[in-house]
mmCIF file of C-alpha atoms in Angstrom:
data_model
loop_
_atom_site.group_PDB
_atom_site.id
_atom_site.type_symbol
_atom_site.label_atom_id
_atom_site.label_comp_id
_atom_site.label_asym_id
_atom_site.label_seq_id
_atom_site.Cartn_x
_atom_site.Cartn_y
_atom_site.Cartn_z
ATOM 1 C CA UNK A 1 -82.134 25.200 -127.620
ATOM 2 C CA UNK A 2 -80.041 22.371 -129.525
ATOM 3 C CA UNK A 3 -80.220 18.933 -127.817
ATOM 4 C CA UNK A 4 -76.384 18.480 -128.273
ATOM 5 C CA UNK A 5 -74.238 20.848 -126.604
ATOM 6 C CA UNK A 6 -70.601 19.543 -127.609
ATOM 7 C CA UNK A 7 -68.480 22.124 -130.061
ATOM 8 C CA UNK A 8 -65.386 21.720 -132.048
ATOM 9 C CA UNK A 9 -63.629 24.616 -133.836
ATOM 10 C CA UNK A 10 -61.321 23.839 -136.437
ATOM 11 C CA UNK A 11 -60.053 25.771 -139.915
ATOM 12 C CA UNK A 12 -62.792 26.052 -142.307
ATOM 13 C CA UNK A 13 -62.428 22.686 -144.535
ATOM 14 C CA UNK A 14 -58.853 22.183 -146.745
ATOM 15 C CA UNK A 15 -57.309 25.176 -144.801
ATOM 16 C CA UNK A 16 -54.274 24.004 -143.427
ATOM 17 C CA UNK A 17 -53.958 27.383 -141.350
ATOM 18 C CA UNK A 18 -55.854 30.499 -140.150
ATOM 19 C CA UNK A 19 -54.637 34.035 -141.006
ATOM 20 C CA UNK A 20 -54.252 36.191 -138.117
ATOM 21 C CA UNK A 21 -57.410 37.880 -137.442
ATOM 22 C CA UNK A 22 -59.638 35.246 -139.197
ATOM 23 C CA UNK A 23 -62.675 34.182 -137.261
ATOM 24 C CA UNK A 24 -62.487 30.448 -135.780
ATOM 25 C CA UNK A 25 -64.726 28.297 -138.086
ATOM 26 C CA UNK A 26 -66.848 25.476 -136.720
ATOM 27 C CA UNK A 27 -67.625 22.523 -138.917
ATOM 28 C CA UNK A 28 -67.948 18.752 -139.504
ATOM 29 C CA UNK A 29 -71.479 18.431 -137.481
ATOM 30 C CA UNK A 30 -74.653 17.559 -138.611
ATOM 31 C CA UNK A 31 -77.765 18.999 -137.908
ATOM 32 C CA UNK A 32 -81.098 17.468 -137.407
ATOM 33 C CA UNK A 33 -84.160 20.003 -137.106
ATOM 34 C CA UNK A 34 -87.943 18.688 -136.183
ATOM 35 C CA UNK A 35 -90.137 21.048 -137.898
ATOM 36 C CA UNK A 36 -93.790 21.610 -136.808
ATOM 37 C CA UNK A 37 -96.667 23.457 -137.455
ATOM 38 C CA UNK A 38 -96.114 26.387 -135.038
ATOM 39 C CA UNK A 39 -98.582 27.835 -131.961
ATOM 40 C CA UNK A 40 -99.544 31.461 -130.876
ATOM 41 C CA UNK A 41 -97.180 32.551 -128.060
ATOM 42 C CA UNK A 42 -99.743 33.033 -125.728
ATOM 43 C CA UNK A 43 -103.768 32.828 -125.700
ATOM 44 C CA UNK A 44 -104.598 36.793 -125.575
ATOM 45 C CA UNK A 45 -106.100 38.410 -128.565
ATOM 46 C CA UNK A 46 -102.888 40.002 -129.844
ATOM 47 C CA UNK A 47 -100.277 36.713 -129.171
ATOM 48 C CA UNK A 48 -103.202 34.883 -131.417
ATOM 49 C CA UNK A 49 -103.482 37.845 -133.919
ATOM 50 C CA UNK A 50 -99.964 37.636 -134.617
ATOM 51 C CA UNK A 51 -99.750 34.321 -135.209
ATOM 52 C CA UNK A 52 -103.039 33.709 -137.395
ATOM 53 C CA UNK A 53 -101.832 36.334 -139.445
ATOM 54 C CA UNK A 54 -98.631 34.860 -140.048
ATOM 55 C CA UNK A 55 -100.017 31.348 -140.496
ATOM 56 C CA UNK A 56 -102.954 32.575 -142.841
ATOM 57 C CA UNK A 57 -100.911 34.940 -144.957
ATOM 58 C CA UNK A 58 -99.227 32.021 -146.098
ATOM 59 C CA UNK A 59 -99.761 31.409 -149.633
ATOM 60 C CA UNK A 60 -99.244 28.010 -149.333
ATOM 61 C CA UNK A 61 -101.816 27.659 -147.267
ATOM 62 C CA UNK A 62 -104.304 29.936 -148.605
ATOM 63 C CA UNK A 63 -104.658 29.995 -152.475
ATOM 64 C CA UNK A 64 -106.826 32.855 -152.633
ATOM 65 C CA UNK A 65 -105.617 36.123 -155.019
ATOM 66 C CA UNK A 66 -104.235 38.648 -152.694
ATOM 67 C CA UNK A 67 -107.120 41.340 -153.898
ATOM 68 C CA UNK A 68 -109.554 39.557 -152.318
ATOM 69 C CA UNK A 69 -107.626 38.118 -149.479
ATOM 70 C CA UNK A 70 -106.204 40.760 -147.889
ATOM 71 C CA UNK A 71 -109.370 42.699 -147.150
ATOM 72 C CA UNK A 72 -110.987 39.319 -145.934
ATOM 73 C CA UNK A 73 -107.932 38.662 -143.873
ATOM 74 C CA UNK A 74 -107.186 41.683 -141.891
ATOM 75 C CA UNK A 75 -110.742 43.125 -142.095
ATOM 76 C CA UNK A 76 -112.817 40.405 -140.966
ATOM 77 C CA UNK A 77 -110.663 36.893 -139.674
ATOM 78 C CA UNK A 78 -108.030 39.073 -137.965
ATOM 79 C CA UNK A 79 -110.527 41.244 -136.085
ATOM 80 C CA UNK A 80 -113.320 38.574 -135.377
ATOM 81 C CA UNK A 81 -110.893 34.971 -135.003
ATOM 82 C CA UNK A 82 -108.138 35.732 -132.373
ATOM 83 C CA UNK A 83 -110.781 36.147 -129.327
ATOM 84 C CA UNK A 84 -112.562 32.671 -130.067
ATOM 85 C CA UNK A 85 -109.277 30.996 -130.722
ATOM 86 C CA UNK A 86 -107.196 32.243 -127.855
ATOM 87 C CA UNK A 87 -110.068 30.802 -125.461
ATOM 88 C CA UNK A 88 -110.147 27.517 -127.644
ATOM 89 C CA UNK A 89 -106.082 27.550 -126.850
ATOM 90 C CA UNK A 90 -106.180 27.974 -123.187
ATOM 91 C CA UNK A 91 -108.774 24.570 -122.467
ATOM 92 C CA UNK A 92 -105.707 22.623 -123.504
ATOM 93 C CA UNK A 93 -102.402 25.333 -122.295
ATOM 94 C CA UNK A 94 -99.694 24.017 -120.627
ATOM 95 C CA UNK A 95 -99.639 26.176 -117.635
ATOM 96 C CA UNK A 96 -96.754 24.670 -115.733
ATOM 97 C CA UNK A 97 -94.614 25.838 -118.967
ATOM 98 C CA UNK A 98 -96.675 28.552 -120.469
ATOM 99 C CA UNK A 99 -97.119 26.756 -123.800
ATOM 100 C CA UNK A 100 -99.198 24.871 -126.173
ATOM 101 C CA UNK A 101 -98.426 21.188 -126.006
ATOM 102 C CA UNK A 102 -97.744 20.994 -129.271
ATOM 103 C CA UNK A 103 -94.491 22.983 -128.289
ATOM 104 C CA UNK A 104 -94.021 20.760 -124.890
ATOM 105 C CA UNK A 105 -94.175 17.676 -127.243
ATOM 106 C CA UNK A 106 -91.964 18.679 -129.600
ATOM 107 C CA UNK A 107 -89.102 19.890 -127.426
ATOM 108 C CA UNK A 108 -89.341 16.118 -125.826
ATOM 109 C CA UNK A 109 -89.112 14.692 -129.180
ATOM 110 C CA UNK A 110 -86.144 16.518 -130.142
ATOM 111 C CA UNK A 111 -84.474 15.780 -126.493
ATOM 112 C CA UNK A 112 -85.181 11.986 -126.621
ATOM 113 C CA UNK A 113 -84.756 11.654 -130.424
ATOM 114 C CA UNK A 114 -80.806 13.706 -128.908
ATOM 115 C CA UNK A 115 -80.127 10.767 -127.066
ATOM 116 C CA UNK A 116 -80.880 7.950 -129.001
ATOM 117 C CA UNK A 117 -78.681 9.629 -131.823
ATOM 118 C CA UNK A 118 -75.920 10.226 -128.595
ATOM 119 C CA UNK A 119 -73.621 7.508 -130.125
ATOM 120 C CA UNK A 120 -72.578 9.886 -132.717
ATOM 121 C CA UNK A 121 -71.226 12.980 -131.094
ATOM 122 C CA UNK A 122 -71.296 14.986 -134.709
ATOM 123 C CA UNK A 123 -75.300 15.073 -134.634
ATOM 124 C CA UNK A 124 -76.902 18.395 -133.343
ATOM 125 C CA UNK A 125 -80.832 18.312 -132.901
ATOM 126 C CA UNK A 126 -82.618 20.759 -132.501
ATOM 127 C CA UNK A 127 -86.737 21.548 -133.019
ATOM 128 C CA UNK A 128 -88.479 24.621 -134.495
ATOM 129 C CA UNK A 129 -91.637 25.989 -135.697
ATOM 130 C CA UNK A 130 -92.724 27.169 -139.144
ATOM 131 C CA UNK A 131 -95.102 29.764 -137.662
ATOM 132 C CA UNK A 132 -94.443 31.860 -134.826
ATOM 133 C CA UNK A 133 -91.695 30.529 -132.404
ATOM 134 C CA UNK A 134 -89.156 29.055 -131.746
ATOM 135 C CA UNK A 135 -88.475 30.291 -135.365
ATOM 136 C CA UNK A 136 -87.199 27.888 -138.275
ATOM 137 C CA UNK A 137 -84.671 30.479 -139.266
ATOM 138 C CA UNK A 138 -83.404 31.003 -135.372
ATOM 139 C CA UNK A 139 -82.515 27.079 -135.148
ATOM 140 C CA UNK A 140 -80.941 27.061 -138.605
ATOM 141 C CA UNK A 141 -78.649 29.723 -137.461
ATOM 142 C CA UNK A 142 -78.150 28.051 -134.218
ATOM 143 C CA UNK A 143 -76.946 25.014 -136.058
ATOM 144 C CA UNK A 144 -74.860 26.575 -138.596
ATOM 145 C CA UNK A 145 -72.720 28.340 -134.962
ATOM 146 C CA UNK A 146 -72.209 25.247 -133.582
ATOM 147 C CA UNK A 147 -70.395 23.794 -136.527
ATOM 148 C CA UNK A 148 -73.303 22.225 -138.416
ATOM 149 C CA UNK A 149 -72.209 22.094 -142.511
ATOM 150 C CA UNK A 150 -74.815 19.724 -143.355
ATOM 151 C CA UNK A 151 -78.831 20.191 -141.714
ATOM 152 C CA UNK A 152 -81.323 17.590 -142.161
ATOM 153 C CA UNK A 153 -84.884 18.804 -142.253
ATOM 154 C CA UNK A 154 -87.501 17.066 -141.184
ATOM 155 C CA UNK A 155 -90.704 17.999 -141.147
ATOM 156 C CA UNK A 156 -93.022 16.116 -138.655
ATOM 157 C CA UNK A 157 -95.480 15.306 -141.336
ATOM 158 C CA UNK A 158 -96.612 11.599 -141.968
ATOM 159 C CA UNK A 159 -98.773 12.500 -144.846
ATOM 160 C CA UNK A 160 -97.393 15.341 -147.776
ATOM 161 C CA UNK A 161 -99.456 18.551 -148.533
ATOM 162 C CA UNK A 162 -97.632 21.608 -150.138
ATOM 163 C CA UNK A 163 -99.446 23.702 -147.163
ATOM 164 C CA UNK A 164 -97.685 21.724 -144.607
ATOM 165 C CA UNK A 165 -94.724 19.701 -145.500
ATOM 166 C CA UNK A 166 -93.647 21.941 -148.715
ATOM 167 C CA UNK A 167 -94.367 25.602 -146.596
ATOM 168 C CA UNK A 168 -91.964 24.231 -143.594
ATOM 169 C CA UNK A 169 -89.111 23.444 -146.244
ATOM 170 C CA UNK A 170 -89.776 26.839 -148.394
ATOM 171 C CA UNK A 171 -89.164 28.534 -144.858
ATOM 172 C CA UNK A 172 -86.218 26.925 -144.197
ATOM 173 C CA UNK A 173 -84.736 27.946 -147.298
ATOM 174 C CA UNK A 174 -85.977 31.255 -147.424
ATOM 175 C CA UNK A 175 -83.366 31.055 -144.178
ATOM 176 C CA UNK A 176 -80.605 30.016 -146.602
ATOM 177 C CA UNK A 177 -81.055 32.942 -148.502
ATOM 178 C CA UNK A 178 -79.928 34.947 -146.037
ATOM 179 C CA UNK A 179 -76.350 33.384 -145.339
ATOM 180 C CA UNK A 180 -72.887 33.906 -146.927
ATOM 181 C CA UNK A 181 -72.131 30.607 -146.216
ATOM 182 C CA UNK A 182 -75.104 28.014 -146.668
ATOM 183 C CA UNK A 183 -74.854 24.468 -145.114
ATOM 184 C CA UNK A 184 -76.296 21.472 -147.242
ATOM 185 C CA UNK A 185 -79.356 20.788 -147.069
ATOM 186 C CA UNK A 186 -81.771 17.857 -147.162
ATOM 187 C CA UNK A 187 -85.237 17.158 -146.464
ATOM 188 C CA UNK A 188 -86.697 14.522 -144.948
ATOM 189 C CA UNK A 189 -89.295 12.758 -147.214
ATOM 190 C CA UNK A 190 -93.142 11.649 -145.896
ATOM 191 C CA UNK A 191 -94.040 8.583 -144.270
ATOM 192 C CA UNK A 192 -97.570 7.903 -145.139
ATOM 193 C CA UNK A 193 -96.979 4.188 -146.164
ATOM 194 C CA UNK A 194 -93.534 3.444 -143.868
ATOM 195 C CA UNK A 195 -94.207 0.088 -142.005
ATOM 196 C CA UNK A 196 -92.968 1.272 -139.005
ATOM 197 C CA UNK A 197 -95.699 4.258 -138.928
ATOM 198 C CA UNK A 198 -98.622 1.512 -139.682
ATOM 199 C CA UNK A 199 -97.419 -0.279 -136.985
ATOM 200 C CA UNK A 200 -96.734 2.407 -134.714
ATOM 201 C CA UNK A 201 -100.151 3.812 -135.199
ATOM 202 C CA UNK A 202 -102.110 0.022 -134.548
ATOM 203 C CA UNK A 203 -100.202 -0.211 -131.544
ATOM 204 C CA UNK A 204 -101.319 2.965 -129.814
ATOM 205 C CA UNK A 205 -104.685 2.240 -131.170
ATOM 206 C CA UNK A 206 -104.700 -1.497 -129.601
ATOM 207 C CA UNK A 207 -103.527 -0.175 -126.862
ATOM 208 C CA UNK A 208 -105.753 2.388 -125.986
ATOM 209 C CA UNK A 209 -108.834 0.486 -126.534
ATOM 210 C CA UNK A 210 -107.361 -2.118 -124.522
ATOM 211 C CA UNK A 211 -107.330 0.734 -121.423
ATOM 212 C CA UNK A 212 -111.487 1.330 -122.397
ATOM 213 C CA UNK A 213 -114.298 -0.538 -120.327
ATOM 214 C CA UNK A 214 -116.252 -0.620 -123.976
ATOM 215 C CA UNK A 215 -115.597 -1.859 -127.131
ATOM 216 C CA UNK A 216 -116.206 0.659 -129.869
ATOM 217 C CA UNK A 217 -118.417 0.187 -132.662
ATOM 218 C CA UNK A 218 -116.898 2.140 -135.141
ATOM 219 C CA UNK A 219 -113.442 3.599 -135.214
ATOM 220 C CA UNK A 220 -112.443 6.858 -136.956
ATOM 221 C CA UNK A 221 -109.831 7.847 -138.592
ATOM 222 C CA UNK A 222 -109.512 11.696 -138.991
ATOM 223 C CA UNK A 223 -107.010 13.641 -141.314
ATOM 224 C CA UNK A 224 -107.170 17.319 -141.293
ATOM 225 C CA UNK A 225 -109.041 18.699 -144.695
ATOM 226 C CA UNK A 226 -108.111 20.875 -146.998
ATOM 227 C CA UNK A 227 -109.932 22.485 -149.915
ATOM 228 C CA UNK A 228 -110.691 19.810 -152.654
ATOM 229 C CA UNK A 229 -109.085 21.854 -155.310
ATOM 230 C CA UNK A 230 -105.841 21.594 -153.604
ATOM 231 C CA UNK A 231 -106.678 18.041 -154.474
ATOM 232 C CA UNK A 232 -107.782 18.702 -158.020
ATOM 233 C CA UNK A 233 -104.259 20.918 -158.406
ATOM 234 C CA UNK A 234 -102.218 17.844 -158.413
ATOM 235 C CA UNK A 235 -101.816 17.691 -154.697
ATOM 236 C CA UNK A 236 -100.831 13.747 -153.176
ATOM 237 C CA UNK A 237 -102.130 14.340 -149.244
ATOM 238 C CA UNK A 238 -105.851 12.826 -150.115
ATOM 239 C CA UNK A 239 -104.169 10.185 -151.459
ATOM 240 C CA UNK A 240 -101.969 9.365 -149.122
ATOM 241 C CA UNK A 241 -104.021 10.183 -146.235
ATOM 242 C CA UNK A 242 -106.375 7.206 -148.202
ATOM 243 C CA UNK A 243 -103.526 4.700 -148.394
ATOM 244 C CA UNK A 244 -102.314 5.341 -144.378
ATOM 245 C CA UNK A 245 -106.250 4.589 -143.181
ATOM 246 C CA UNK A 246 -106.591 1.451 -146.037
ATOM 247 C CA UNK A 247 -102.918 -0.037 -144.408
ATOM 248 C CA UNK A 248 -104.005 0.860 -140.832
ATOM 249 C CA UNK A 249 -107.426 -0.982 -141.551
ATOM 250 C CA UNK A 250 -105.673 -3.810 -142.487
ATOM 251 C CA UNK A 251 -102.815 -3.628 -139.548
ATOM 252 C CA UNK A 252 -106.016 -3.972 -137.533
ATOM 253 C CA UNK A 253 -108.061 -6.086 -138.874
ATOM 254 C CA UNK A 254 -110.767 -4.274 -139.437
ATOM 255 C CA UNK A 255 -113.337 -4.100 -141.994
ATOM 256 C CA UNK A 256 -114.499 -0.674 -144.409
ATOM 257 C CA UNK A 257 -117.632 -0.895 -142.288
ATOM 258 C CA UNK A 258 -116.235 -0.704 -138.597
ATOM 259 C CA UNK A 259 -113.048 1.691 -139.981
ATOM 260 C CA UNK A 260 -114.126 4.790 -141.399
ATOM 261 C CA UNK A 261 -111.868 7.326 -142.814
ATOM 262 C CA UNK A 262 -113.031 11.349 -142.562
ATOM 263 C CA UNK A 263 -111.272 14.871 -142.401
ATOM 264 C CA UNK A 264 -111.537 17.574 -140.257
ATOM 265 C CA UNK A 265 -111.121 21.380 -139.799
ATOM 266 C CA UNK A 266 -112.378 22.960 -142.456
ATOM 267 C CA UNK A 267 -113.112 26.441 -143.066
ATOM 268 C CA UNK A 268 -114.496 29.300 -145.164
ATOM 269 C CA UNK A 269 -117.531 28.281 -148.218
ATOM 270 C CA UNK A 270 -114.983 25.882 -150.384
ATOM 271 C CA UNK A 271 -115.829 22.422 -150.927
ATOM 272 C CA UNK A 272 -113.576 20.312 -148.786
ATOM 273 C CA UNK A 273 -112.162 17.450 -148.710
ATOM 274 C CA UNK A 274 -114.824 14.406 -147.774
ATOM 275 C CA UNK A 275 -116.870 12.923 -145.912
ATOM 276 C CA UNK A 276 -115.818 15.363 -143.107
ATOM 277 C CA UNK A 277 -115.357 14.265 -139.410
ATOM 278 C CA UNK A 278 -118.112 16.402 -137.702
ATOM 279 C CA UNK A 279 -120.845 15.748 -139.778
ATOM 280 C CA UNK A 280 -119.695 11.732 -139.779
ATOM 281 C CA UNK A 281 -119.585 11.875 -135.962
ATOM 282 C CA UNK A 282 -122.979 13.448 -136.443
ATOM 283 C CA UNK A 283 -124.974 11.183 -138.877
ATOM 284 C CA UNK A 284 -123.426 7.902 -136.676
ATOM 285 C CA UNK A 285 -125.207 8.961 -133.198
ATOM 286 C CA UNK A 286 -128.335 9.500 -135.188
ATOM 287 C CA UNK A 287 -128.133 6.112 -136.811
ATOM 288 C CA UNK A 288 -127.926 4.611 -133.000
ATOM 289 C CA UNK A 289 -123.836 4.224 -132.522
ATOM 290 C CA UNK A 290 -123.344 4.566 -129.000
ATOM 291 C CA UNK A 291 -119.715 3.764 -128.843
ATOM 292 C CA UNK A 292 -117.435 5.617 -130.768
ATOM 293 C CA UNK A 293 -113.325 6.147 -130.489
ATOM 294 C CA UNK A 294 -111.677 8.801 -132.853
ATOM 295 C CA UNK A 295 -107.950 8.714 -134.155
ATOM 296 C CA UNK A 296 -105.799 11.183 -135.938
ATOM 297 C CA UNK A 297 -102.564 9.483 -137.544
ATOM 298 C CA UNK A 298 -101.758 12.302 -139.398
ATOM 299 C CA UNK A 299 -100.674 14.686 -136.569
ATOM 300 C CA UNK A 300 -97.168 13.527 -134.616
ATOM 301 C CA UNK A 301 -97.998 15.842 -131.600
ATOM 302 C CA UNK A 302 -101.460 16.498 -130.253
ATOM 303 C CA UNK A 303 -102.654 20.028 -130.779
ATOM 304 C CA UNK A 304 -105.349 22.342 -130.874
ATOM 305 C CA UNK A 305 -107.007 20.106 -133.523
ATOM 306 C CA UNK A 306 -106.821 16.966 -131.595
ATOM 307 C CA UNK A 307 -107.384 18.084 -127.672
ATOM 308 C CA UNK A 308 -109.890 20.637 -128.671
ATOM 309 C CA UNK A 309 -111.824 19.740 -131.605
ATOM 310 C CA UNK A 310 -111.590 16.066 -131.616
ATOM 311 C CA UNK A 311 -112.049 15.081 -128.172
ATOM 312 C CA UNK A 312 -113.579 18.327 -126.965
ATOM 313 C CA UNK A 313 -115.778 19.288 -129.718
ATOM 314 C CA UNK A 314 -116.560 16.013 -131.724
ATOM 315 C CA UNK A 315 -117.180 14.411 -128.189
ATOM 316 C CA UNK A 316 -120.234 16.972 -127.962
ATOM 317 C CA UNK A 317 -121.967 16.692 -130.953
ATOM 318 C CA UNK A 318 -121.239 12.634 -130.596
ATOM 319 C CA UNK A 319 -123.088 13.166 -127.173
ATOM 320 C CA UNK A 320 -125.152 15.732 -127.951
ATOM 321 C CA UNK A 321 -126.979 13.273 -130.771
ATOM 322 C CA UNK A 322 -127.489 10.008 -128.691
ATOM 323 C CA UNK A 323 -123.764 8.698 -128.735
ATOM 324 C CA UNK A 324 -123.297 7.023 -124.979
ATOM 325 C CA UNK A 325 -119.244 6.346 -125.315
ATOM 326 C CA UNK A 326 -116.440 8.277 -126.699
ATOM 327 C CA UNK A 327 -112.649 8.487 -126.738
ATOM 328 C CA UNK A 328 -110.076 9.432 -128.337
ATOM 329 C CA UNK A 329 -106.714 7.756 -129.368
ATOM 330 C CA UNK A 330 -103.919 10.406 -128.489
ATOM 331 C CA UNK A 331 -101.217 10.508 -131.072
ATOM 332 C CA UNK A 332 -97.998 8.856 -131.082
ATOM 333 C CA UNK A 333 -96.660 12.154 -129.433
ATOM 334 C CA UNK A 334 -93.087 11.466 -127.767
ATOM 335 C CA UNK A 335 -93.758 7.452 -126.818
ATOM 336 C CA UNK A 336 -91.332 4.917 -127.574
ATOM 337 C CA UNK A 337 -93.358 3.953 -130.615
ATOM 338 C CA UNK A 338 -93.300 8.017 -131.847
ATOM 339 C CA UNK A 339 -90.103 7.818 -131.697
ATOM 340 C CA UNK A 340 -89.352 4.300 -133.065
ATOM 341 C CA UNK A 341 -90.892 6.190 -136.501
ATOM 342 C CA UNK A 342 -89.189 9.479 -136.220
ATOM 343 C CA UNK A 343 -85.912 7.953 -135.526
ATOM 344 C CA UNK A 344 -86.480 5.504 -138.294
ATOM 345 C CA UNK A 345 -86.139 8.565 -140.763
ATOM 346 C CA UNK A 346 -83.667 10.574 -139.859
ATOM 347 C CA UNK A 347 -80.773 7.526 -139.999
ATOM 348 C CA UNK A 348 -82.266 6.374 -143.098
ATOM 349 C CA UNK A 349 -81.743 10.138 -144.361
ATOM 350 C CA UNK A 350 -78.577 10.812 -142.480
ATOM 351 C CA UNK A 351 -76.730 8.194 -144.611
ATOM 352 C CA UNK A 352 -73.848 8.704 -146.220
ATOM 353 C CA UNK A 353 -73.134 11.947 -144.352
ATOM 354 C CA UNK A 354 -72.264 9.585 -141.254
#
């Protein structure tokens, strides 16, 4: 699983010899894990069961007392969601692997992000998932056997949020908990404002409409939601999201008018965060936009929320309400520019352990 396969053993650090019968000790490597969101293991009902419950049992994620939770949980959403979603997953399954592509992308980031790092043999990456597999804890473990005393973590988040960034670094220290001997740890901050990610982001965008035989009239650009009292708790991702679509406005030159900045998958009765992406999508056909392109900075590998609801789903109702032209902007995935911004981090956070 780790993109570097090179191992030195050596006597655990200061030991100038190893009693007889002492296990070998590997040490003086660093480890880089890419943490992601996670996917179900498959697209049946019970591979999708599995994973929804471990993603929605996630306090983080869902700030709902337990007492009324629970029963809602594995009553209702577990019994009624898994069929829906597991034929939602398999319009965009990798089939040559037998994955979601968030998975195939983030394997290729970790491999290329392995070789641009290649000039310092001490540097292990490796990828994982907070929900389902491969698991956070597995690749933590993996690291720590192949000599790694010091793990950055860096979760593939541009934008903050305590049920994305904060849940993928409280699993990997619930990991720590479990070993004798715990590497040090850092993780790697957010990105939201990093020039590099602006840039990044215009360039795909000028890019792709570039490749289009229309020129939109408005461009989008979608965040996913979450409850407005996550907001009101003292959460930053609104605001951040806020200040990465102001800065990519201005990277291209675009006015509030022909820019527009919205947020997506929402569920459940709570007020969301606004104006939300569907019903904007909606109201624009209606007012007589017929060309419309759709971008989501906020993801760093397309998923389930990109390939299904934005360009499957939002292309409908765009359609569906007098909209002539659609597209949407893929994200930054594992191009050179992707990578230009994930590599960009991890040296900046790898200093002074190098």
């Amino acid at each position: 699983m780790a993109m570097n396969d090179k191992l030195s053993s050596q006597p655990a650090t200061g030991a100038t010899h190893r009693p007889s019968g002492h296990p070998s000790v590997k040490s003086g490597r660093v480890g880089v894990l890419l943490l992601n969101l996670g996917t179900p293991d498959a697209t049946d009902y019970w591979s999708m069961r599995r994973y929804l419950k471990q993603f929605l049992s996630d306090r983080r994620v869902i700030e709902v007392p337990r007492l009324i939770w629970w029963p809602l949980l594995n009553l209702v959403i577990l019994t009624k969601r898994p069929g829906p979603k597991g034929r939602d997953y398999a319009t965009i399954w990798n089939k040559e692997r037998d994955e979601s592509p968030i998975k195939t992308i983030t394997r290729s980031q970790a491999e290329k992000l392995a070789a641009r790092l290649a000039d310092d043999e001490r540097i292990v990456v490796d990828w994982g998932m907070r929900y389902a597999n491969p698991s956070t804890e597995s690749r933590i473990r993996a690291l720590q056997e192949q000599g790694c005393d010091r793990i950055l973590l860096v979760p593939l988040y541009p934008q903050y949020a305590a049920a994305t960034t904060a849940t993928a670094a409280d699993e990997g220290f619930r990991a720590l908990m479990k070993l004798r001997w715990q590497p040090y740890v850092r993780v790697a901050p957010d990105w939201h404002d990093d020039p590099a990610y602006i840039a990044s982001v215009a360039q795909s965008v000028r890019k792709h409409l570039e490749g289009l035989d229309f020129e939109p009239e408005k461009l989008i650009v979608t965040f996913h939601g979450m409850p407005k009292k996550y907001l009101e708790a003292g959460d930053p991702y609104y605001c951040q999201c806020m200040k990465s679509g102001r800065l990519l406005r201005a990277e291209l030159g675009m006015d509030e008018e022909r820019l527009l900045i919205t947020f997506q998958s929402r569920f459940g009765t709570d007020e969301w965060l606004q104006p939300y992406t569907d019903k904007t999508v909606e109201a624009l056909a209606r007012q007589g936009v017929k060309r419309l392109v759709l971008v989501a900075p906020g993801f760093t590998a397309d998923c389930l929320e990109t390939l299904e609801e934005l360009d499957v789903e939002n292309r409908e109702i765009f359609m569906h309400h007098g909209g002539e032209k659609f597209s949407y902007v893929p994200c930054l995935n594992d191009s050179e520019g992707g990578m230009d911004v994930i590599e960009k981090q991890v040296r900046r956070e790898l200093m002074g352990w190098l």
